[in-house]
CSV table of C-alpha atoms and ligand atoms in Angstrom, one decimal:
chain,number,residue,atom,x,y,z
A,1,MET,CA,49.2,21.4,38.2
A,2,LYS,CA,48.1,23.7,35.5
A,3,ARG,CA,48.1,20.8,33.0
A,4,ALA,CA,46.0,18.7,35.3
A,5,PHE,CA,43.5,21.6,35.6
A,6,LEU,CA,43.4,22.0,31.8
A,7,ALA,CA,42.7,18.3,31.4
A,8,ILE,CA,39.9,18.4,33.9
A,9,ALA,CA,38.4,21.4,32.2
A,10,ALA,CA,38.7,19.7,28.8
A,11,ALA,CA,37.0,16.6,30.2
A,12,HIS,CA,34.2,18.7,31.7
A,13,LEU,CA,33.7,20.6,28.4
A,14,CYS,CA,33.6,17.4,26.5
A,15,ALA,CA,31.1,15.8,28.9
A,16,THR,CA,28.9,19.0,28.7
A,17,SER,CA,28.9,19.1,24.9
A,18,LEU,CA,28.3,15.4,24.7
A,19,GLY,CA,25.4,15.8,27.1
A,20,ALA,CA,24.0,18.7,25.1
A,21,GLN,CA,24.3,16.6,21.9
A,22,ALA,CA,22.5,13.6,23.1
A,23,ALA,CA,19.3,12.7,21.3
A,24,THR,CA,16.2,12.8,23.5
A,25,ALA,CA,13.0,10.7,23.8
A,26,THR,CA,9.8,12.1,25.3
A,27,ARG,CA,6.6,10.2,25.9
A,28,GLY,CA,3.2,11.9,25.9
A,29,ALA,CA,-0.5,11.6,25.1
A,30,PHE,CA,-1.7,11.6,21.5
A,31,GLY,CA,-5.4,12.0,22.0
A,32,ALA,CA,-7.9,9.2,22.0
A,33,LEU,CA,-9.8,7.1,19.5
A,34,SER,CA,-13.6,7.6,19.2
A,35,ASP,CA,-14.2,4.6,21.4
A,36,GLY,CA,-12.1,6.3,24.1
A,37,THR,CA,-8.9,4.2,23.7
A,38,LYS,CA,-6.0,6.4,24.7
A,39,VAL,CA,-3.2,6.8,22.2
A,40,GLU,CA,0.3,7.7,23.2
A,41,ALA,CA,3.3,9.0,21.2
A,42,VAL,CA,7.0,9.1,21.7
A,43,THR,CA,9.0,11.9,20.1
A,44,LEU,CA,12.7,11.3,19.3
A,45,THR,CA,14.7,14.5,18.7
A,46,SER,CA,18.3,14.8,17.5
A,47,SER,CA,20.4,17.8,18.4
A,48,ALA,CA,20.9,18.1,14.6
A,49,GLY,CA,17.3,19.1,14.1
A,50,VAL,CA,15.5,15.9,13.1
A,51,SER,CA,12.5,14.8,15.1
A,52,ALA,CA,10.3,11.7,14.7
A,53,LYS,CA,7.0,11.1,16.4
A,54,ILE,CA,5.8,7.5,16.7
A,55,MET,CA,2.3,6.8,18.0
A,56,THR,CA,1.1,3.5,19.6
A,57,LEU,CA,-1.7,3.1,17.0
A,58,GLY,CA,0.0,1.0,14.4
A,59,ALA,CA,3.5,1.8,15.8
A,60,THR,CA,3.1,4.6,13.2
A,61,LEU,CA,5.7,7.2,12.3
A,62,GLN,CA,3.2,10.0,12.6
A,63,SER,CA,5.5,12.9,11.8
A,64,LEU,CA,9.1,13.4,10.8
A,65,ILE,CA,10.5,16.8,11.0
A,66,VAL,CA,13.7,17.4,8.8
A,67,PRO,CA,15.5,20.7,8.2
A,68,ASP,CA,15.9,21.8,4.6
A,69,LYS,CA,19.1,23.4,3.1
A,70,ALA,CA,18.2,26.7,4.8
A,71,GLY,CA,17.6,25.1,8.1
A,72,HIS,CA,13.8,25.4,7.9
A,73,LYS,CA,12.1,22.4,9.6
A,74,ASP,CA,9.2,20.7,8.0
A,75,ASP,CA,7.2,17.5,8.2
A,76,VAL,CA,8.3,15.1,5.4
A,77,VAL,CA,5.7,12.3,5.9
A,78,LEU,CA,2.0,12.2,5.0
A,79,GLY,CA,-0.5,11.3,7.7
A,80,TYR,CA,-3.3,12.7,9.8
A,81,ASP,CA,-3.4,15.2,12.8
A,82,THR,CA,-5.5,12.8,14.9
A,83,ALA,CA,-5.2,9.1,15.7
A,84,GLN,CA,-8.8,8.4,14.8
A,85,ASP,CA,-8.3,9.6,11.2
A,86,TYR,CA,-5.8,6.8,10.7
A,87,LEU,CA,-8.7,4.3,11.3
A,88,THR,CA,-11.5,6.3,9.6
A,89,ARG,CA,-9.5,6.9,6.4
A,90,PRO,CA,-6.9,4.2,6.5
A,91,ASP,CA,-4.1,4.0,3.9
A,92,TYR,CA,-1.1,2.8,6.0
A,93,PHE,CA,0.3,6.3,6.4
A,94,GLY,CA,3.6,5.8,8.3
A,95,ALA,CA,2.3,2.5,9.7
A,96,SER,CA,4.0,-0.7,10.8
A,97,VAL,CA,2.5,-3.1,8.4
A,98,GLY,CA,1.9,-6.8,9.1
A,99,ARG,CA,1.6,-9.7,9.3
A,100,TYR,CA,2.2,-9.7,5.6
A,101,ALA,CA,3.0,-6.4,4.0
A,102,ASN,CA,2.1,-6.3,0.3
A,103,ARG,CA,0.0,-8.9,-1.4
A,104,ILE,CA,-0.7,-12.6,-1.2
A,105,ALA,CA,-2.5,-13.9,-4.3
A,106,LYS,CA,-6.2,-14.7,-3.7
A,107,GLY,CA,-5.4,-14.6,0.1
A,108,LYS,CA,-4.3,-18.2,-0.1
A,109,PHE,CA,-1.1,-20.0,0.9
A,110,SER,CA,-0.1,-23.3,2.5
A,111,ILE,CA,2.5,-24.4,5.0
A,112,ASP,CA,3.6,-28.0,5.1
A,113,GLY,CA,0.5,-29.0,3.2
A,114,LYS,CA,-2.0,-27.1,5.4
A,115,ALA,CA,-4.0,-24.5,3.5
A,116,PHE,CA,-4.7,-21.0,5.0
A,117,THR,CA,-7.2,-18.4,3.7
A,118,LEU,CA,-7.0,-14.7,4.4
A,119,ALA,CA,-9.6,-12.0,3.7
A,120,ALA,CA,-9.4,-10.6,0.1
A,121,ASN,CA,-9.2,-6.8,0.8
A,122,ASP,CA,-7.6,-5.7,-2.4
A,123,GLY,CA,-9.6,-7.0,-5.4
A,124,PRO,CA,-9.0,-10.8,-5.3
A,125,ASN,CA,-5.9,-10.5,-3.1
A,126,SER,CA,-4.9,-10.0,0.5
A,127,LEU,CA,-3.1,-6.7,1.1
A,128,HIS,CA,-1.1,-5.5,4.1
A,129,GLY,CA,-2.2,-8.1,6.7
A,130,GLY,CA,-5.9,-8.1,6.0
A,131,LYS,CA,-8.9,-6.1,7.4
A,132,LEU,CA,-7.3,-5.4,10.8
A,133,GLY,CA,-3.6,-5.6,10.2
A,134,PHE,CA,-0.9,-4.4,12.5
A,135,ASP,CA,-1.4,-0.8,11.3
A,136,LYS,CA,-4.8,-0.8,13.0
A,137,ARG,CA,-3.8,-2.4,16.3
A,138,MET,CA,-2.7,-0.7,19.5
A,139,TRP,CA,0.9,-1.4,20.3
A,140,LYS,CA,2.4,-1.2,23.8
A,141,ILE,CA,5.4,1.0,24.7
A,142,ASP,CA,8.0,-1.3,26.2
A,143,SER,CA,10.8,1.2,26.8
A,144,VAL,CA,11.8,4.8,26.1
A,145,SER,CA,15.4,6.1,26.4
A,146,SER,CA,17.5,9.1,25.6
A,147,GLY,CA,21.3,9.1,24.9
A,148,ALA,CA,23.5,8.6,21.9
A,149,ASP,CA,20.5,7.0,20.4
A,150,ALA,CA,17.0,8.2,21.5
A,151,LYS,CA,14.9,5.1,21.3
A,152,VAL,CA,11.4,3.7,21.7
A,153,VAL,CA,10.5,0.0,21.7
A,154,MET,CA,6.9,-0.9,20.9
A,155,SER,CA,5.4,-4.3,20.9
A,156,TYR,CA,2.3,-6.2,19.8
A,157,VAL,CA,1.2,-9.8,20.4
A,158,SER,CA,-0.9,-11.2,17.5
A,159,ALA,CA,-3.1,-14.1,18.5
A,160,ASP,CA,-2.9,-17.5,16.8
A,161,GLY,CA,-5.3,-17.3,13.9
A,162,GLU,CA,-5.6,-13.5,13.8
A,163,GLU,CA,-6.6,-12.4,10.3
A,164,GLY,CA,-6.2,-16.1,9.2
A,165,PHE,CA,-2.4,-16.4,9.9
A,166,PRO,CA,-1.2,-19.4,12.0
A,167,GLY,CA,0.8,-19.0,15.3
A,168,GLU,CA,0.9,-16.5,18.1
A,169,MET,CA,3.3,-13.9,17.0
A,170,LYS,CA,5.2,-11.5,19.2
A,171,VAL,CA,6.5,-8.5,17.4
A,172,THR,CA,8.6,-5.5,18.3
A,173,ALA,CA,9.2,-2.3,16.5
A,174,THR,CA,12.3,-0.3,17.7
A,175,TYR,CA,12.8,3.2,16.4
A,176,SER,CA,16.0,5.0,17.3
A,177,LEU,CA,17.4,8.3,16.2
A,178,ASN,CA,21.0,9.5,16.5
A,179,ASP,CA,22.7,12.9,16.1
A,180,GLN,CA,23.9,11.9,12.6
A,181,ASN,CA,20.1,12.2,11.7
A,182,GLU,CA,19.9,8.4,11.1
A,183,LEU,CA,16.5,7.0,12.0
A,184,LYS,CA,16.8,3.3,12.5
A,185,LEU,CA,13.8,1.0,12.5
A,186,GLU,CA,14.1,-2.6,13.5
A,187,TYR,CA,11.2,-5.1,13.3
A,188,ARG,CA,11.6,-8.4,15.2
A,189,ALA,CA,9.3,-11.3,15.6
A,190,THR,CA,8.9,-14.8,17.0
A,191,THR,CA,6.1,-17.3,16.5
A,192,SER,CA,4.6,-20.3,18.3
A,193,LYS,CA,3.8,-22.2,15.0
A,194,PRO,CA,5.3,-22.2,11.5
A,195,THR,CA,3.9,-19.1,9.7
A,196,VAL,CA,4.7,-16.5,7.1
A,197,LEU,CA,5.4,-12.8,7.6
A,198,ASN,CA,6.6,-9.6,6.1
A,199,LEU,CA,6.9,-6.6,8.4
A,200,THR,CA,7.7,-3.2,7.1
A,201,ASN,CA,7.1,0.5,7.5
A,202,HIS,CA,4.8,2.3,5.0
A,203,SER,CA,5.8,5.9,5.3
A,204,TYR,CA,4.8,8.2,2.5
A,205,PHE,CA,7.7,10.6,2.0
A,206,ASN,CA,7.4,14.0,0.5
A,207,LEU,CA,10.7,15.8,1.1
A,208,SER,CA,9.2,19.2,0.0
A,209,GLY,CA,8.0,19.4,3.6
A,210,ASN,CA,4.3,19.8,4.4
A,211,ASP,CA,3.6,18.5,0.9
A,212,THR,CA,4.0,21.8,-0.8
A,213,ARG,CA,4.9,20.1,-4.1
A,214,ASP,CA,4.3,16.6,-5.5
A,215,VAL,CA,7.2,14.2,-5.8
A,216,MET,CA,7.5,14.1,-9.6
A,217,GLY,CA,10.6,16.4,-9.5
A,218,ASN,CA,12.3,14.2,-6.8
A,219,MET,CA,15.5,12.4,-7.9
A,220,VAL,CA,15.4,8.7,-7.1
A,221,THR,CA,18.2,6.2,-7.1
A,222,LEU,CA,17.4,2.5,-6.5
A,223,HIS,CA,20.3,0.1,-6.0
A,224,ALA,CA,18.5,-2.7,-7.8
A,225,ALA,CA,19.5,-4.3,-11.1
A,226,ARG,CA,16.3,-6.3,-11.3
A,227,PHE,CA,12.6,-6.0,-10.3
A,228,THR,CA,9.7,-8.4,-10.1
A,229,PRO,CA,7.1,-7.7,-12.8
A,230,VAL,CA,3.5,-8.1,-11.8
A,231,ASP,CA,0.1,-9.1,-13.4
A,232,ALA,CA,-2.8,-6.7,-13.6
A,233,THR,CA,-3.7,-7.4,-9.9
A,234,LEU,CA,-0.1,-6.5,-8.9
A,235,ILE,CA,0.9,-10.1,-8.1
A,236,PRO,CA,4.5,-11.0,-9.2
A,237,THR,CA,4.6,-13.3,-12.3
A,238,GLY,CA,7.7,-14.9,-10.9
A,239,GLU,CA,10.0,-13.3,-13.4
A,240,ARG,CA,13.1,-11.3,-12.2
A,241,ARG,CA,13.5,-8.8,-14.9
A,242,ALA,CA,16.6,-6.6,-15.6
A,243,VAL,CA,15.9,-2.9,-15.2
A,244,ALA,CA,18.6,-1.9,-17.7
A,245,GLY,CA,17.1,0.0,-20.6
A,246,THR,CA,13.6,0.2,-19.1
A,247,VAL,CA,11.7,2.9,-17.2
A,248,PHE,CA,12.5,0.9,-14.1
A,249,ASP,CA,16.2,1.7,-14.3
A,250,PHE,CA,17.0,4.0,-11.3
A,251,ALA,CA,20.7,2.7,-11.1
A,252,THR,CA,21.6,6.4,-11.6
A,253,PRO,CA,19.4,9.2,-10.3
A,254,HIS,CA,16.3,9.9,-12.3
A,255,ARG,CA,13.4,12.3,-11.9
A,256,VAL,CA,10.4,10.3,-10.7
A,257,GLY,CA,8.1,12.0,-13.2
A,258,ASP,CA,10.3,11.6,-16.3
A,259,ARG,CA,9.1,8.1,-17.3
A,260,ILE,CA,6.1,7.6,-15.1
A,261,ARG,CA,3.6,8.2,-17.9
A,262,ASP,CA,5.4,5.8,-20.3
A,263,ALA,CA,2.4,3.5,-20.9
A,264,LYS,CA,4.3,1.7,-23.6
A,265,ASP,CA,5.6,-0.2,-20.7
A,266,GLN,CA,2.8,-2.6,-19.6
A,267,GLN,CA,4.2,-2.6,-16.0
A,268,ILE,CA,3.6,1.1,-15.7
A,269,LYS,CA,0.0,0.6,-16.8
A,270,PHE,CA,-0.6,-2.2,-14.3
A,271,GLY,CA,0.9,-0.1,-11.5
A,272,ARG,CA,-0.7,3.2,-12.6
A,273,GLY,CA,2.9,4.4,-12.2
A,274,TYR,CA,5.5,2.8,-10.0
A,275,ASP,CA,4.2,0.2,-7.6
A,276,HIS,CA,6.8,-2.6,-7.9
A,277,ASN,CA,9.2,-4.6,-5.8
A,278,PHE,CA,12.8,-4.0,-6.7
A,279,ILE,CA,15.4,-6.6,-5.8
A,280,VAL,CA,18.0,-4.8,-3.8
A,281,ASP,CA,21.6,-5.5,-5.0
A,282,GLY,CA,23.9,-7.3,-2.6
A,283,ALA,CA,23.3,-9.9,0.1
A,284,ALA,CA,20.0,-9.9,1.9
A,285,GLY,CA,20.5,-10.0,5.6
A,286,SER,CA,23.3,-7.5,5.5
A,287,LEU,CA,22.6,-3.8,5.8
A,288,ARG,CA,23.3,-2.2,2.4
A,289,PRO,CA,22.3,0.9,0.4
A,290,ALA,CA,18.9,0.5,-1.2
A,291,ALA,CA,17.5,3.9,-2.2
A,292,VAL,CA,18.2,7.6,-2.3
A,293,VAL,CA,15.5,10.2,-2.7
A,294,GLN,CA,16.6,13.8,-3.3
A,295,ASP,CA,14.5,16.9,-3.5
A,296,PRO,CA,16.4,19.5,-5.5
A,297,VAL,CA,14.3,22.4,-4.3
A,298,SER,CA,14.5,21.9,-0.5
A,299,GLY,CA,17.8,20.2,-0.8
A,300,ARG,CA,16.7,17.4,1.5
A,301,THR,CA,18.1,14.0,0.9
A,302,MET,CA,17.0,10.6,2.3
A,303,GLU,CA,19.3,7.6,2.0
A,304,MET,CA,17.9,4.2,2.9
A,305,SER,CA,19.8,1.1,3.8
A,306,VAL,CA,18.0,-2.2,4.4
A,307,THR,CA,18.6,-5.8,5.3
A,308,ALA,CA,15.6,-7.0,3.3
A,309,PRO,CA,15.9,-8.7,-0.1
A,310,GLY,CA,13.4,-6.3,-1.8
A,311,ILE,CA,11.9,-2.8,-1.6
A,312,GLN,CA,8.5,-1.8,-2.9
A,313,PHE,CA,8.7,1.5,-4.8
A,314,TYR,CA,5.2,3.1,-4.8
A,315,THR,CA,4.4,6.6,-6.0
A,316,GLY,CA,1.1,7.1,-4.2
A,317,ASN,CA,-0.8,6.1,-7.3
A,318,PHE,CA,-4.0,5.4,-5.4
A,319,LEU,CA,-4.2,8.8,-3.6
A,320,ASP,CA,-7.2,10.3,-5.3
A,321,GLY,CA,-7.8,13.6,-3.5
A,322,THR,CA,-10.3,12.1,-1.1
A,323,TYR,CA,-7.7,11.7,1.6
A,324,PHE,CA,-7.5,14.9,3.6
A,325,GLY,CA,-4.3,14.8,5.7
A,326,LYS,CA,-2.4,16.9,8.1
A,327,GLY,CA,-3.4,20.6,7.9
A,328,ASN,CA,-6.5,19.5,5.9
A,329,ARG,CA,-4.5,19.0,2.7
A,330,ALA,CA,-5.9,16.8,0.0
A,331,TYR,CA,-3.5,14.0,-0.9
A,332,ARG,CA,-3.4,13.4,-4.7
A,333,GLN,CA,-1.7,10.9,-7.0
A,334,GLY,CA,2.0,11.4,-7.0
A,335,ASP,CA,2.1,13.3,-3.7
A,336,ALA,CA,4.5,10.9,-2.0
A,337,ILE,CA,7.1,8.1,-2.4
A,338,CYS,CA,6.8,5.0,-0.4
A,339,LEU,CA,9.8,2.7,-0.1
A,340,GLU,CA,8.8,-0.5,1.7
A,341,PRO,CA,11.6,-2.9,2.4
A,342,GLY,CA,10.7,-6.5,2.8
A,343,VAL,CA,10.5,-9.9,1.2
A,344,PHE,CA,8.9,-10.0,-2.3
A,345,PRO,CA,5.1,-9.8,-2.7
A,346,ASP,CA,3.3,-13.1,-2.6
A,347,SER,CA,6.5,-15.0,-1.5
A,348,PRO,CA,4.4,-17.7,0.3
A,349,ASN,CA,3.3,-18.8,-3.2
A,350,HIS,CA,6.7,-18.6,-4.9
A,351,ALA,CA,9.1,-21.3,-3.7
A,352,ASP,CA,12.1,-19.6,-5.4
A,353,PHE,CA,11.6,-16.2,-3.8
A,354,PRO,CA,13.5,-15.4,-0.6
A,355,THR,CA,11.5,-17.1,2.2
A,356,SER,CA,8.8,-15.4,4.2
A,357,ARG,CA,8.5,-18.4,6.5
A,358,LEU,CA,9.2,-18.2,10.2
A,359,ASN,CA,9.4,-21.2,12.5
A,360,PRO,CA,9.2,-21.5,16.2
A,361,GLY,CA,12.6,-20.9,17.8
A,362,GLN,CA,13.7,-18.6,14.9
A,363,SER,CA,13.9,-14.8,15.2
A,364,TYR,CA,12.8,-12.6,12.4
A,365,VAL,CA,14.7,-9.2,11.9
A,366,ASN,CA,14.1,-6.5,9.4
A,367,THR,CA,16.3,-3.4,9.7
A,368,ILE,CA,15.8,-0.1,7.9
A,369,VAL,CA,18.0,2.9,8.2
A,370,TYR,CA,16.8,6.3,6.9
A,371,LYS,CA,19.5,9.0,6.9
A,372,PHE,CA,18.6,12.6,6.3
A,373,SER,CA,20.7,15.5,5.2
A,374,ALA,CA,20.3,18.8,3.3
A,375,LYS,CA,22.4,20.9,1.0
B,1,GLA,C1,1.4,-0.6,-1.2
B,1,GLA,C2,0.8,-1.2,-2.4
B,1,GLA,C3,0.0,-0.3,-3.2
B,1,GLA,C4,-1.1,0.3,-2.3
B,1,GLA,C5,-0.5,0.9,-1.1
B,1,GLA,C6,-1.5,1.4,-0.1
B,1,GLA,O1,2.4,0.3,-1.5
B,1,GLA,O2,1.8,-1.8,-3.2
B,1,GLA,O3,-0.5,-0.9,-4.3
B,1,GLA,O4,-2.0,-0.7,-2.0
B,1,GLA,O5,0.3,0.0,-0.4
B,1,GLA,O6,-2.5,2.2,-0.7
C-alpha cells in the first residue's frame, strides 16, 4: 500500500517537474510596417533561461536572450527594435535569407542550357536573393507549439520568376528550442521547376550581450580544414585551399582579432577581414560540428552543428556606424560574427561545388543547431 502511494507520488512529482520544465511558445503582435502590414512574433522560451523571438517579416530571429556565467540574461544578436527598421536599413540582421544566400557572379546562371539573370545588388553580383529576397517578405505562421521542444513553423511561397529565379518555391523555416538550450533551425523547400537555392540564417552574434564589446576578443573554432578563396568581388575562384599555416586556420580556438589585420594575406584584404566560406569537415547532409564561438568575459559559448557543406564566416566588416540598432546603438565594423551555413557561394557557376540545384519532387533541407552555455 505504502509502496504504491510512494510510486504514485513519485510519478506525480515527475510529471509536475516535467511540466514545469517544458519549453514554451507564445504568439503575439510585433507592431506594423509603415504601410500598415501587421507583423507578428513568436517567442520560444526554455526553462534554462534562453529565449528566442522570431518575427514574421523575413522569418527573422529578432532577439535571442542567453544567460551569461553569472546568470544575467542579455540579447546576443544584432537587429532593430521595430519591424519597419529591418526594411528601412536592411542588412539581413537575423533574417532567413533566400532564394540564394551569398553571391552569384554577375547575377547569371543557367539550368539545362537556359540562362537566368538576377539583379546585381552587390557591385556586379547578386547577393542574398536580390532586391526583395526572403528577408524582406512576410512569412506566414503555420503552427506554434510548446513542449519538450517549443516550436514555430513559418512558411513562404515564392512565385515562379520572383527575383529572376525559376519555379514556384514553397519554403518553411522551423525554429525549435529545448531545455538543453539548443535552438534548432530547419529550412525546407520544394519547387515546381528545376531551380537553384541556398537558404540560411544571417544572425549577427555578439555574445557580450547588448553589444557592450566588439567580437575581436571572441575565441572562434571552425571545424574546416579548407576554405574557398575569393576574387576582389568576393566570388570564389574555384580553389579549395588548406587553412593550415594561414590566418584562416581556426582548427584550434583563436581570437578573432589576432590575425584579422594581417593584410599580407590577400584574402583578408579582399574580405576587409573574414568574409569567407569554410568547407565544413565531414559529410555534408549529416549534422556535424561546424563552429564554436566563445566570449571569455561573459563566459557565453555558442556551438553550431550543421548539415550544410559550407559555412560563411563574416565579421561584420561592412558595418560602418550608420546602422543604429536595438537601443539606438551604432553598429560598427567587427561588432558581430555571422556564421551562415549553406552551399558554397556562386555554386550555380561551379560544376564541382556541392550542388545548389533543386528539382521538382525533391525536398531541400538545411538544418542548423545553435547550442548555448555559459561558464
Ligand atoms: C554576407 C556577405 C557579406 C555581406 C553580408 C551582409 O555575410 O558575405 O559580404 O554582404 O552578408 O552585409
